[in-house]
Each structure stands twice: as structure tokens, then as C-alpha cells.
XYZ file of C-alpha atoms in Angstrom:
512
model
C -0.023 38.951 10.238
C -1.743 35.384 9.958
C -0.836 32.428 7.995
C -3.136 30.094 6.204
C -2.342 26.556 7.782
C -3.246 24.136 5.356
C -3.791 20.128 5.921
C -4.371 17.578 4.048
C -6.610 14.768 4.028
C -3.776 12.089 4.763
C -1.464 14.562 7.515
C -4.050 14.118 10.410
C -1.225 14.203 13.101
C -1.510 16.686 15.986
C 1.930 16.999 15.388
C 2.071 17.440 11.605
C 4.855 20.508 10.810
C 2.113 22.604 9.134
C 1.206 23.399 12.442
C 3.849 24.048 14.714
C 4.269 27.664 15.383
C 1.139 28.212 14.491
C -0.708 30.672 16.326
C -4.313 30.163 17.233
C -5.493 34.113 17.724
C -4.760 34.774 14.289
C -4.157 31.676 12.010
C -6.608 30.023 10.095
C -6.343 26.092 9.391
C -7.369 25.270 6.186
C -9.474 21.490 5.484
C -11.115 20.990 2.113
C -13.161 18.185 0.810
C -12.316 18.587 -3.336
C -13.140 16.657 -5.818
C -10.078 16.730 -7.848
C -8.409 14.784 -5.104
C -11.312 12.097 -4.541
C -11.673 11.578 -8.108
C -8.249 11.780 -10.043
C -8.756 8.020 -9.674
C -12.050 6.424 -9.114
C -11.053 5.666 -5.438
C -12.685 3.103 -3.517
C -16.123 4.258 -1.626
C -14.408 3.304 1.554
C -11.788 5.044 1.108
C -13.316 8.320 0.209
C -15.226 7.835 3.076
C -12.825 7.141 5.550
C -10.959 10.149 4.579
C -13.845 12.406 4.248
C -14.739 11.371 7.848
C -11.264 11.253 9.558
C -10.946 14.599 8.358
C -13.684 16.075 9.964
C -13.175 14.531 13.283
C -9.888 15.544 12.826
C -11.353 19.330 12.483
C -13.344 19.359 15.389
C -10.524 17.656 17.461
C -8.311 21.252 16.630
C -11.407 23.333 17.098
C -11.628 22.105 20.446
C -8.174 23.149 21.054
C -8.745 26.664 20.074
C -7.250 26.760 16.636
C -9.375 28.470 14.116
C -10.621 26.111 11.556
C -11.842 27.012 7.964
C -13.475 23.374 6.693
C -14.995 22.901 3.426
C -17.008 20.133 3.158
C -17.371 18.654 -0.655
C -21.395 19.839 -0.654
C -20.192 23.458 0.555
C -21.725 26.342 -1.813
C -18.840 27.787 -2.830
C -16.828 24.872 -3.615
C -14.264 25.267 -5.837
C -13.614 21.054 -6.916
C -9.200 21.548 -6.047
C -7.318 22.433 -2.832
C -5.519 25.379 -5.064
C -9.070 27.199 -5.579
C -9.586 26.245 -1.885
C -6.517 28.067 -0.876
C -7.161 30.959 -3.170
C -11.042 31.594 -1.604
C -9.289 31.232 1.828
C -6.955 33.856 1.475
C -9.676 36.506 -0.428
C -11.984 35.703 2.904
C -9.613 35.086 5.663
C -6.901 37.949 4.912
C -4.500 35.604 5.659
C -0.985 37.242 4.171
C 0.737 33.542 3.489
C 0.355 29.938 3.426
C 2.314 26.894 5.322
C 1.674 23.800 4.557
C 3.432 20.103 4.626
C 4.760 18.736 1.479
C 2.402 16.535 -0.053
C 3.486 12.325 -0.406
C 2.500 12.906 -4.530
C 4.336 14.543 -6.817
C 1.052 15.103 -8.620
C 0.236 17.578 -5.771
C 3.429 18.707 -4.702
C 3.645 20.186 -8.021
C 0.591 21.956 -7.944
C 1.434 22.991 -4.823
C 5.064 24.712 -6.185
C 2.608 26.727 -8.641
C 0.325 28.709 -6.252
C 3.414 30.970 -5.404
C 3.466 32.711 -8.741
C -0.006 31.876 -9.348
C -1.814 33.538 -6.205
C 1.130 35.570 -5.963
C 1.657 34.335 -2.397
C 4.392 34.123 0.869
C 4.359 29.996 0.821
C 6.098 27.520 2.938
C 5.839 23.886 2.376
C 7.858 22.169 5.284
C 9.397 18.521 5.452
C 6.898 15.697 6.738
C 8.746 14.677 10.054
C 5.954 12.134 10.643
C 8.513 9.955 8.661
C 11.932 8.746 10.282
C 13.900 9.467 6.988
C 13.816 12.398 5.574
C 14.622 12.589 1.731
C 18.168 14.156 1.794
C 19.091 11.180 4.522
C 17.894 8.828 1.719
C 19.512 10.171 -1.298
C 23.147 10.397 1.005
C 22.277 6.468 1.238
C 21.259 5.765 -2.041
C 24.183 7.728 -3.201
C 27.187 5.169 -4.819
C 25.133 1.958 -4.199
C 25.070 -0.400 -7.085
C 21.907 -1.497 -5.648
C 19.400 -0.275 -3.738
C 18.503 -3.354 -1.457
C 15.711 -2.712 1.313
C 17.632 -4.995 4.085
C 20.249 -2.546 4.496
C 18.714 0.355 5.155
C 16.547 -1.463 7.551
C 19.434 -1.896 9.229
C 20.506 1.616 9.413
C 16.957 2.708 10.418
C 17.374 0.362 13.348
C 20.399 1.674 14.361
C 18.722 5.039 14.362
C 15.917 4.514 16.279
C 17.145 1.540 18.983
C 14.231 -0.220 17.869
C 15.332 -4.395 18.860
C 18.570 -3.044 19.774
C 20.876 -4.053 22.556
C 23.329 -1.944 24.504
C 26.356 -3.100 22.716
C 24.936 -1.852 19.515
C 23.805 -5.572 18.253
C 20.253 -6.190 16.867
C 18.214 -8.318 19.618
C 18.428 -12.111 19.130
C 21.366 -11.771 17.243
C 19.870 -11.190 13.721
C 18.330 -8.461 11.781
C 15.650 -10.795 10.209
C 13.418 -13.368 10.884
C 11.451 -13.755 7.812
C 12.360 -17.668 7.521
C 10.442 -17.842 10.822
C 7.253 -16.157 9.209
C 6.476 -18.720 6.184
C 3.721 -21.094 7.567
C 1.028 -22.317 5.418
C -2.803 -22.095 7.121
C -3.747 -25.190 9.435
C -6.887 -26.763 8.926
C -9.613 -25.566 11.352
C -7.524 -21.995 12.408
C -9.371 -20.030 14.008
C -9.065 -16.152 13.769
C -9.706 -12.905 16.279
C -12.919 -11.088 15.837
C -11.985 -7.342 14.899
C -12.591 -4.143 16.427
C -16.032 -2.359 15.730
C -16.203 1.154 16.690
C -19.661 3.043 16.733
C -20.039 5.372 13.718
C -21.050 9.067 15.114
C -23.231 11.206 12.917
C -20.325 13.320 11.390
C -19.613 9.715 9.873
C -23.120 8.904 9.496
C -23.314 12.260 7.266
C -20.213 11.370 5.085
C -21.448 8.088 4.256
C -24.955 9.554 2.883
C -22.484 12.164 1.026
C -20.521 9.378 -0.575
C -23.481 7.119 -1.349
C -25.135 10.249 -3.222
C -22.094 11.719 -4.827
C -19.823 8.698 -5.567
C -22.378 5.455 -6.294
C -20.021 4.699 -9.538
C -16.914 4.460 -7.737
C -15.562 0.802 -7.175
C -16.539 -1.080 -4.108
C -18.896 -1.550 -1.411
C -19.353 1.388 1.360
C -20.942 -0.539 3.935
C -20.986 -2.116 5.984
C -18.391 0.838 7.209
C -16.041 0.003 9.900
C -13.323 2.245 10.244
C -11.480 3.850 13.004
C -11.794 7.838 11.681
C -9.961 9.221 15.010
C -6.490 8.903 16.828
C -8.031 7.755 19.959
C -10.420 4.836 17.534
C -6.842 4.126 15.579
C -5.173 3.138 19.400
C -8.002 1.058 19.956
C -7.277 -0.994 17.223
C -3.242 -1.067 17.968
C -3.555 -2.136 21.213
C -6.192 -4.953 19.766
C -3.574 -5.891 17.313
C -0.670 -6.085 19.655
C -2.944 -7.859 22.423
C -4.701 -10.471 19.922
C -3.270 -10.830 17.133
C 0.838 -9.670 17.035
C 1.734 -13.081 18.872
C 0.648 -15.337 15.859
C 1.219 -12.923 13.284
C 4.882 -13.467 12.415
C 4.004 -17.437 11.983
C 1.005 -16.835 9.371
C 1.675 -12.873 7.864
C 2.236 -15.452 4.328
C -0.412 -17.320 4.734
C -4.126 -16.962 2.900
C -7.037 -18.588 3.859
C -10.953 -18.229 2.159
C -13.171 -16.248 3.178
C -10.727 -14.859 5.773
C -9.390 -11.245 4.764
C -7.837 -10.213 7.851
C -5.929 -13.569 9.354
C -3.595 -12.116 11.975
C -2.864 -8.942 10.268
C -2.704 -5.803 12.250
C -5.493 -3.299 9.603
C -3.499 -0.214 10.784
C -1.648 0.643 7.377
C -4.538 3.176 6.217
C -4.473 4.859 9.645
C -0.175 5.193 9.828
C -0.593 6.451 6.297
C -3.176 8.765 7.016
C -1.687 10.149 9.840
C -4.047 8.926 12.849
C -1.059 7.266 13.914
C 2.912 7.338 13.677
C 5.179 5.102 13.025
C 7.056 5.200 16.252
C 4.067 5.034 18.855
C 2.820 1.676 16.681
C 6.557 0.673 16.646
C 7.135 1.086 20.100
C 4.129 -0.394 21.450
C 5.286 -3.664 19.750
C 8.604 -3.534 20.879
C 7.334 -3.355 24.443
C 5.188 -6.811 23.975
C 8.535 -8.375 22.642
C 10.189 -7.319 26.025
C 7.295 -7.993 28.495
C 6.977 -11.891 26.503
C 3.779 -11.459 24.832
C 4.747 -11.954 21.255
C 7.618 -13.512 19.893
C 10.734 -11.881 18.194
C 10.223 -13.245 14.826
C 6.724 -11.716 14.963
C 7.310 -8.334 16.240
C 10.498 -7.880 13.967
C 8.893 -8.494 10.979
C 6.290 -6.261 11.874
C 8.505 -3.293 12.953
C 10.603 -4.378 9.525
C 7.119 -3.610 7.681
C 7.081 -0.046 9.287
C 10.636 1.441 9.790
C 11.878 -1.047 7.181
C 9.811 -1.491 4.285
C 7.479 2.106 4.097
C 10.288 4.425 4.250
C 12.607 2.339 1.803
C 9.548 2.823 -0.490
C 9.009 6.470 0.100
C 12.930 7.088 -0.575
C 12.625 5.168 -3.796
C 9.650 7.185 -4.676
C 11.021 10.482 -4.179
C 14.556 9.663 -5.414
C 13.670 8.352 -8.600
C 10.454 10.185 -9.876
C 8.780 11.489 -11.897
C 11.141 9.538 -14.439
C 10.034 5.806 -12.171
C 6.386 5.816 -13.063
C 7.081 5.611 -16.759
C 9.160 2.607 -16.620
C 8.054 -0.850 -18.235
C 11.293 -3.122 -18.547
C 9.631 -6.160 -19.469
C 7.467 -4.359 -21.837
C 3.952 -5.633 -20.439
C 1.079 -4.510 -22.554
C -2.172 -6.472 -21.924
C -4.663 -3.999 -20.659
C -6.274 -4.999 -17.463
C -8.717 -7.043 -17.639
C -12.582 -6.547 -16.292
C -12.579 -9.058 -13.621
C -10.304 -7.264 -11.624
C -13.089 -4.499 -11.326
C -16.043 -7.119 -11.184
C -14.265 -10.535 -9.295
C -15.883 -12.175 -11.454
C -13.575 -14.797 -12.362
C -13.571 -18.820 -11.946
C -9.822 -18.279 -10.341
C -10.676 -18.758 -6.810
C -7.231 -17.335 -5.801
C -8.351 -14.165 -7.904
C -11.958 -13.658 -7.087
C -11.081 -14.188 -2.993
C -8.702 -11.468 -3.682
C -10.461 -8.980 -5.559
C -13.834 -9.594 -3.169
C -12.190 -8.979 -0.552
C -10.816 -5.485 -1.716
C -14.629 -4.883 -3.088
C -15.708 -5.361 0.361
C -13.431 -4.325 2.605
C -10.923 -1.724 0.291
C -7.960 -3.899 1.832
C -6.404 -6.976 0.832
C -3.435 -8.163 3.399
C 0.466 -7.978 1.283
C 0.591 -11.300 0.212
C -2.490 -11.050 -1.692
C -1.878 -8.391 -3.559
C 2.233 -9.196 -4.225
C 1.368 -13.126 -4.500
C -1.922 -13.087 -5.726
C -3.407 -10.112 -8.125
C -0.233 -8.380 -8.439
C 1.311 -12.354 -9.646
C -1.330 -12.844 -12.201
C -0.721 -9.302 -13.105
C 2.996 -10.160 -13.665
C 2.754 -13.527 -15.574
C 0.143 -11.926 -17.978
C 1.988 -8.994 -18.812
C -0.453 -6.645 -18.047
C 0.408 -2.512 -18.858
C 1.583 -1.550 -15.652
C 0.087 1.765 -15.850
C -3.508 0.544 -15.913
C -2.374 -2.310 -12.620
C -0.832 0.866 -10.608
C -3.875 2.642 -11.139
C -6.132 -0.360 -9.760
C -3.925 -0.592 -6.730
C -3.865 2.962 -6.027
C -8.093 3.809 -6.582
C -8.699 0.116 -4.374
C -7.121 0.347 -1.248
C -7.989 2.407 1.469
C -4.297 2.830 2.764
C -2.864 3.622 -1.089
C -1.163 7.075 -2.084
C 0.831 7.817 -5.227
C 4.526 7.125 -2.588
C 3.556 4.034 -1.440
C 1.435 2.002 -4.087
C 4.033 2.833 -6.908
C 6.958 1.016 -6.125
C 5.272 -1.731 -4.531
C 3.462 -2.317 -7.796
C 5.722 -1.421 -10.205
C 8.468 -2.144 -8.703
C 8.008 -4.894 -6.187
C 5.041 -6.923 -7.732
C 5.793 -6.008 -11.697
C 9.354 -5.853 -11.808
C 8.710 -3.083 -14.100
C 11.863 -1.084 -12.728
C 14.241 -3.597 -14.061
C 15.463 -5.065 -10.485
C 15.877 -1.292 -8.758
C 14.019 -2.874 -6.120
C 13.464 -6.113 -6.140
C 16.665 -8.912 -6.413
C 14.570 -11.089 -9.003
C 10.389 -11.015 -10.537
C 8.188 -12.196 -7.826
C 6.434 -15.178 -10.202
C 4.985 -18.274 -9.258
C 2.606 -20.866 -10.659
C -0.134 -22.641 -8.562
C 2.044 -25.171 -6.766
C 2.579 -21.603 -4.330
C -0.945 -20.686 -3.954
C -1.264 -24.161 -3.151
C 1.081 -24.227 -0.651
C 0.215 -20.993 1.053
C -3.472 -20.733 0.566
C -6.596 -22.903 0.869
C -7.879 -21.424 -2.256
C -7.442 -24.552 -4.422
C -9.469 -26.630 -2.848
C -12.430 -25.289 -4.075
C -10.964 -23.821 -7.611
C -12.484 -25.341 -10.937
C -9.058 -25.444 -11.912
C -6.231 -27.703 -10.769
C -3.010 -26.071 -9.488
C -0.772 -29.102 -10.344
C -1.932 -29.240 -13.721
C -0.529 -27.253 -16.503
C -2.104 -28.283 -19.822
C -5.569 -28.992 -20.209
C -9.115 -27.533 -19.121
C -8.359 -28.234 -15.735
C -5.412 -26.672 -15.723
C -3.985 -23.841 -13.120
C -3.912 -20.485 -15.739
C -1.151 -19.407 -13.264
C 1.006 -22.088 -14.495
C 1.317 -22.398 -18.073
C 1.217 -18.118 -17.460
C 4.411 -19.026 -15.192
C 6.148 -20.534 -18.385
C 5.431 -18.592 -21.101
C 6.720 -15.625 -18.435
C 10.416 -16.805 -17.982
C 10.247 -17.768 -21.864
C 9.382 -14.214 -23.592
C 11.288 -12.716 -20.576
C 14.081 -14.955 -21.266
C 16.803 -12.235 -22.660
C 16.147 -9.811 -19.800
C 16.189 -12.310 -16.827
C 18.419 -15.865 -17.726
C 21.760 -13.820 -16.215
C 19.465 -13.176 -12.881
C 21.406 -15.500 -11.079
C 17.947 -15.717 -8.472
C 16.210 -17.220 -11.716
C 19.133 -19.667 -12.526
C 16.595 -23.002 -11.080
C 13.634 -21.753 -13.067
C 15.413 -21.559 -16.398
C 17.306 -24.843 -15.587
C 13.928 -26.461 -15.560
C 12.624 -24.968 -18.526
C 15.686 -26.069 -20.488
C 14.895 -29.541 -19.350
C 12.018 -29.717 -21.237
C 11.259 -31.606 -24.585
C 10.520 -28.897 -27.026
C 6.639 -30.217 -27.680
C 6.323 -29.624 -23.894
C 7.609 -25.990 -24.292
C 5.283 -25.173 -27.113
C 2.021 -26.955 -25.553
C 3.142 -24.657 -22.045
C 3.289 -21.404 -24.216
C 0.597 -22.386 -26.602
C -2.153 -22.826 -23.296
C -0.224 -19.408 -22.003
C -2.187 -17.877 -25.524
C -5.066 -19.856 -24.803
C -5.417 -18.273 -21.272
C -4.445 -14.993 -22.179
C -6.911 -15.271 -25.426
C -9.712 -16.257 -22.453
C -8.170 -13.483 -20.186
C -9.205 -11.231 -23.233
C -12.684 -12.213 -23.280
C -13.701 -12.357 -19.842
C -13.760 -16.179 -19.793
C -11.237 -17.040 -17.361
């Protein structure tokens, strides 16, 4: 009796639960290039490509093993366009009597997947994705009788779990749990960055990239040049460059953003841990162990094992625990539909257009960027968070349905009403200033708010707090903001809101 293994394009772990058991005389792994799921959104080239590619390494790496591999590539004759016709031409070829596969991160998918049982009248068996250190019943017993459901603490308990930065006596190491006051500096003049990893493309990713040029030339963003790891052994090379080069400064600068300068000190490994070329506890580990041995500070490797342990599977238990009900939610009531320049970058907002062009290029964008920078503007213009979660989620290279939702609409929209974050993450030009050297060469001036010189962000910053005034005055975090709106004369108020229409009435045209 054989099973039908199937994996999926972002579960490219050896270890994934899908295939545990599984016996390689008579099982048959299952791979499929569809394009339902390259094209639900019109997801970056890179991305697509880096997928596409991973996954056939990925193939080969378990056919060299001895495992039985059934791979569909998206040009296949036979190609059905969606993993559940995939599954169903598997079964009619293979003989294969039922199907195991791990649950999907989307509910999109997992639903789909819930279907095939009465649909192909099949045995299935969708198993829990281990690759993460919380499962979702571990979540929901912490979640349960919280008033709030604050990231910090079950950092915490995931530290406690794991021993990651933990002493003997059961104390974090250093003597706090966070160092994020330590990991606020503003560029320096004149830094200097690491050169990045460049791996040599092989012609299984040679081939995917001619596939993705031919089949998906109107999806957003540039495919080459291409310079992805697309293998486990590729992914390590880039850790250990990380953790080698760039972890010891990485704490000091992870805020800061500098032109023409995507990558800073940032580690580029997100799209890999979330597509399963690595885990979270080999990266987590490895940085631990440069902490002990004195090669990077404490504040920088705690903030980047806070990322991991801390910050991906608070957002995955907030995904899981509060959908599908969470993607429909809009408490400030944004409406403005995005504009084009966040497709095109073509916008005299230097803050923006660095932003967006890097994402056109490169299908990343490091987290301050997109919390501080598009996902800010985003904020202060009220634009309809449905249409600004889509644009994360088709953009970025390391974006799925679990991770990009609350980050957006939660974390950078505030469109869950506080569930995540403690207040709106809004600010005018005075912090891009402060943070970035994008002002310098910006048409507009960040420490003006009226006139044609001014910063859009900050007459945008105003008119926020005032039509959001109801909702957010008792937020005792926005207590200073509204203090120093009150203290101005009322012509100052309604010149601030009436350049707030202006911008958004430019914003509307394509003029800003």
C-alpha cells in the first residue's frame, strides 16, 4: 500500500513531517509547479523563480536519496494549473491508495486541501509543521485569558523553551530579555558595507529563469540579475557569511537606512527559513554560538534570535488564532486605493522610490523599510489595507499569506485595532531624517510641513492623529502626539490638514 507524499513549494526541509515514515520502495513524493499558486497574486519574478528553482534542487536532492519523486514542472504536458488536479493525476497514475501531506502556512490552501477528501474520495493526512517551535494548540493555551496579546512575552516563554541566551539558573543572559535600545543607531557618514554572497546558478536554475522570463514577463519586478541561494547547502553559505560578516554590527544599525544600500548589515536569510532551506534552530543556534565564542555582541545576536523565535512564531500564532475573521479587519477605516507608484517607484519621495526600487530589484526590502517606510506612508494615507497586504505579499520573495498579514495589517496598518501592536507605528519626516540618509537628496524638505517643499509625510502625520482622533486620543502611547496637536492655533491645524488633501489629491494623480 503506498502513500502519495506531497510537498510544497515553501516545506523544502529534509525533515519536513510529510516525510517521515515514508517509505522509499513504494511511496511516491509528489512536487508540482501550478499556476494557481504562482499567480493568485502577481508574485514577484524573483520570487517565482526562486521557488520554482529551490524546488527542483530540492527534488533531485531526495532522488538521490532513493525516494521516488513524481515532479511536475509548470511547462509539463499534462499540467493541470492547481496542486488538487496535481494530486488527483498522481493518484490515477501512481496507484497510490492515500495522501500525507504537511499543513499548508495559508488558509487559502489549507482549505483546499480539507476538500480533496470528499472530493477525490481519498485516505488523507495533513500533519503539524514541526519546522516551527510553537505549535498552534501551544499558542492558543497562551493566548487564552490574555487581555492582550503582546509579542515580548511570549518571547520570553519561547526562550525558556528552547535555552536559547539562557543561563543555568534559569535567567536570560546579560540579565535582560531585550536589547532593542542598544539597536537604534542612525547611518554614519562614509559606512561601509560587506559585499554579499554570489553563488553560481546551475542549469536547473538557468532553465527556470528562461521559464519565468517566457511565462511571467507581466509580473512585478526585475528577474535578474538572479542571486539566490536555491539549496540547503547554498542557504548555510550565506548563514555562516551573515554570522561571520555581518551579525557583529547588525544589532547597532538593523534601524538604520541608507541610499542605494538595500542590504546594510542584514542577514537575507528570511526567504530561505520561510521556505524551508533552513530552520529556525540551526540559524538560531549558530548565532548563539558567536555570542559565546565573542564574535558578536549580545545586543546584536538577541535581537536577531528575538526576530526568529520571537517575532515569526508570535506572527504565525496570531495568524492562525484569529483567521479567517483577521484579514477582513479595517479599524481605522482606510480607503484610498493604492496608488501606482508603489508598482512603478516612480515617485519624487526619495524615502519611497529607494524603497520600492529596491523591492523591484531585489524582491526584498530590510523591516524597517517596509514598517517605517512604505508600510508608514501606507498608514498616514489611509490606504485600503486589502490592496497594501496584497502588495506586500506578491513583492517579497520571503512573503506567505502567515507571515505578511499581520505584519501589514496588523503591525504596519494598525488595522487590527491594537491586537498586535501597543500604539500605530506613524511618523513624519523628522524620523526618516533621523534614521535614513534619504533626505538629503529628496526634492522635499523633511522639516517642513506646509508649502511645496514640504515633507508629504508630515502634514500626512497630522491629518492621521486628527481623523483618527476618536479611536486613538485614550492610547495612552499617543498621549505626546495629541498634546502637541492640541497646542496648535486652529489656522495651523487647518493649513496641516488642508496640505494632508493637497498631498493625498497629488497622491491621487500620480504627482507626488
Amino acid at each position: 500500500m503506498s502513500a502519495l507524499r506531497l510537498v510544497l513549494g515553501d516545506q523544502l526541509s529534509r525533515s519536513i513531517s510529510s516525510l517521515v515514515g515514508a517509505d522509499k520502495s513504494e511511496d511516491v513524493v509528489l512536487m508540482a509547479e501550478v499556476m494557481d499558486e504562482a499567480s493568485y497574486v502577481k508574485h514577484h519574478k524573483k520570487k517565482i523563480a526562486f521557488l520554482f528553482a529551490a524546488m527542483r534542487h530540492f527534488a533531485e536532492s531526495l532522488k538521490a536519496e532513493g525516494f521516488k519523486v513524481r515532479y511536475i514542472k509548470l511547462d509539463a504536458v499534462g499540467n493541470s494549473g492547481s496542486l488538487g488536479g496535481e494530486v488527483e493525476r498522481a493518484l490515477k497514475e501512481t496507484g497510490a491508495d492515500r495522501v500525507v501531506v504537511t499543513e499548508p502556512g495559508e488558509l487559502r490552501l489549507g482549505r483546499e486541501m480539507r476538500s480533496w477528501k470528499t472530493r477525490l474520495d481519498i485516505d488523507l493526512e495533513i500533519r503539524g509543521d514541526d519546522r516551527f517551535l510553537c505549535s498552534h494548540r501551544e499558542f492558543r493555551d497562551w493566548a487564552e485569558g490574555r487581555k492582550q496579546l503582546r509579542m515580548e512575552f511570549f518571547y520570553r516563554d519561547i526562550r525558556r523553551k528552547t535555552g536559547l541566551l539562557m543561563e543555568e539558573d534559569g535567567e536570560p543572559t546579560g540579565g535582560q530579555w531585550n536589547y532593542d535600545k542598544d539597536n537604534r543607531k542612525p547611518p554614519k557618514d562614509g559606512m561601509r558595507f560587506p559585499a554579499r554572497v554570489a553563488h553560481q546558478k546551475s542549469p536547473i536554475t538557468r532553465d527556470v529563469l528562461d521559464l519565468v522570463s517566457e511565462r511571467f514577463d507581466d509580473h512585478f519586478g526585475d528577474l535578474e540579475p538572479f542571486h539566490y541561494a536555491v539549496t540547503h547547502n547554498e542557504a548555510m553559505i550565506e548563514l555562516e557569511h551573515f554570522i561571520e560578516t555581518c551579525l557583529p554590527r547588525f544589532g547597532d544599525y538593523q534601524d538604520a537606512m541608507v541610499a542605494g544600500e538595500p542590504y546594510l548589515y542584514h542577514s537575507l536569510i528570511s526567504s530561505y527559513l520561510n521556505a524551508g532551506l533552513l530552520t529556525p534552530m540551526e540559524i538560531c543556534e549558530k548565532a548563539e554560538a558567536a555570542f559565546r565564542a565573542g564574535h558578536a555582541p549580545l545586543n546584536a545576536v538577541e535581537g536577531f534570535i528575538r526576530q526568529i523565535i520571537g517575532w515569526r512564531e508570535y506572527v504565525r500564532g496570531i495568524y492562525w488564532l484569529h483567521m479567517p475573521d483577521y484579514a477582513t479587519r479595517n479599524h481605522l477605516e482606510a480607503k484610498e486605493p493604492l496608488p501606482w507608484f508603489y508598482w512603478s517607484g516612480e515617485t519624487r519621495m526619495r524615502c519611497m522610490a529607494e524603497a520600492i526600487g529596491h523591492t523591484r530589484k531585489h524582491a526584498y526590502s530590510h523591516h524597517i523599510q517596509r514598517l517605517m517606510i512604505t508600510g508608514n506612508f501606507a498608514l498616514l494615507a489611509g490606504l485600503l489595507p486589502s490592496e497594501v497586504c496584497e502588495w506586500y505579499l506578491a513583492v517579497y520573495s520571503d512573503a506567505y499569506d502567515w507571515v505578511e498579514l499581520p505584519n501589514t495589517l496588523g503591525m504596519a496598518l494598525y488595522g487590527d485595532g491594537g491586537l498586535m501592536a501597543s500604539k500605530p507605528y506613524a511618523a513624519s519626516g523628522a524620523y526618516i531624517n533621523r534614521m535614513s540618509d534619504y533626505c538629503g537628496g529628496c526634492p522635499y524638505d523633511p522639516k517642513e510641513a506646509l508649502g511645496d517643499k514640504a515633507c508629504p509625510f508630515n502634514a500626512l502625520y497630522w491629518d492621521f492623529l486628527a481623523r483618527n482622533q476618536d479611536r486613538l486620543k485614550a492610547n495612552r502611547r499617543m498621549a505626546m502626539p495629541y498634546r502637541n496637536w492640541e497646542r496648535f492655533s486652529d489656522d495651523k491645524r487647518k493649513a496641516l490638514r488642508g496640505k494632508a488633501e493637497d498631498t493625498l489629491t497629488a497622491m491621487r494623480k500620480g504627482r507626488l
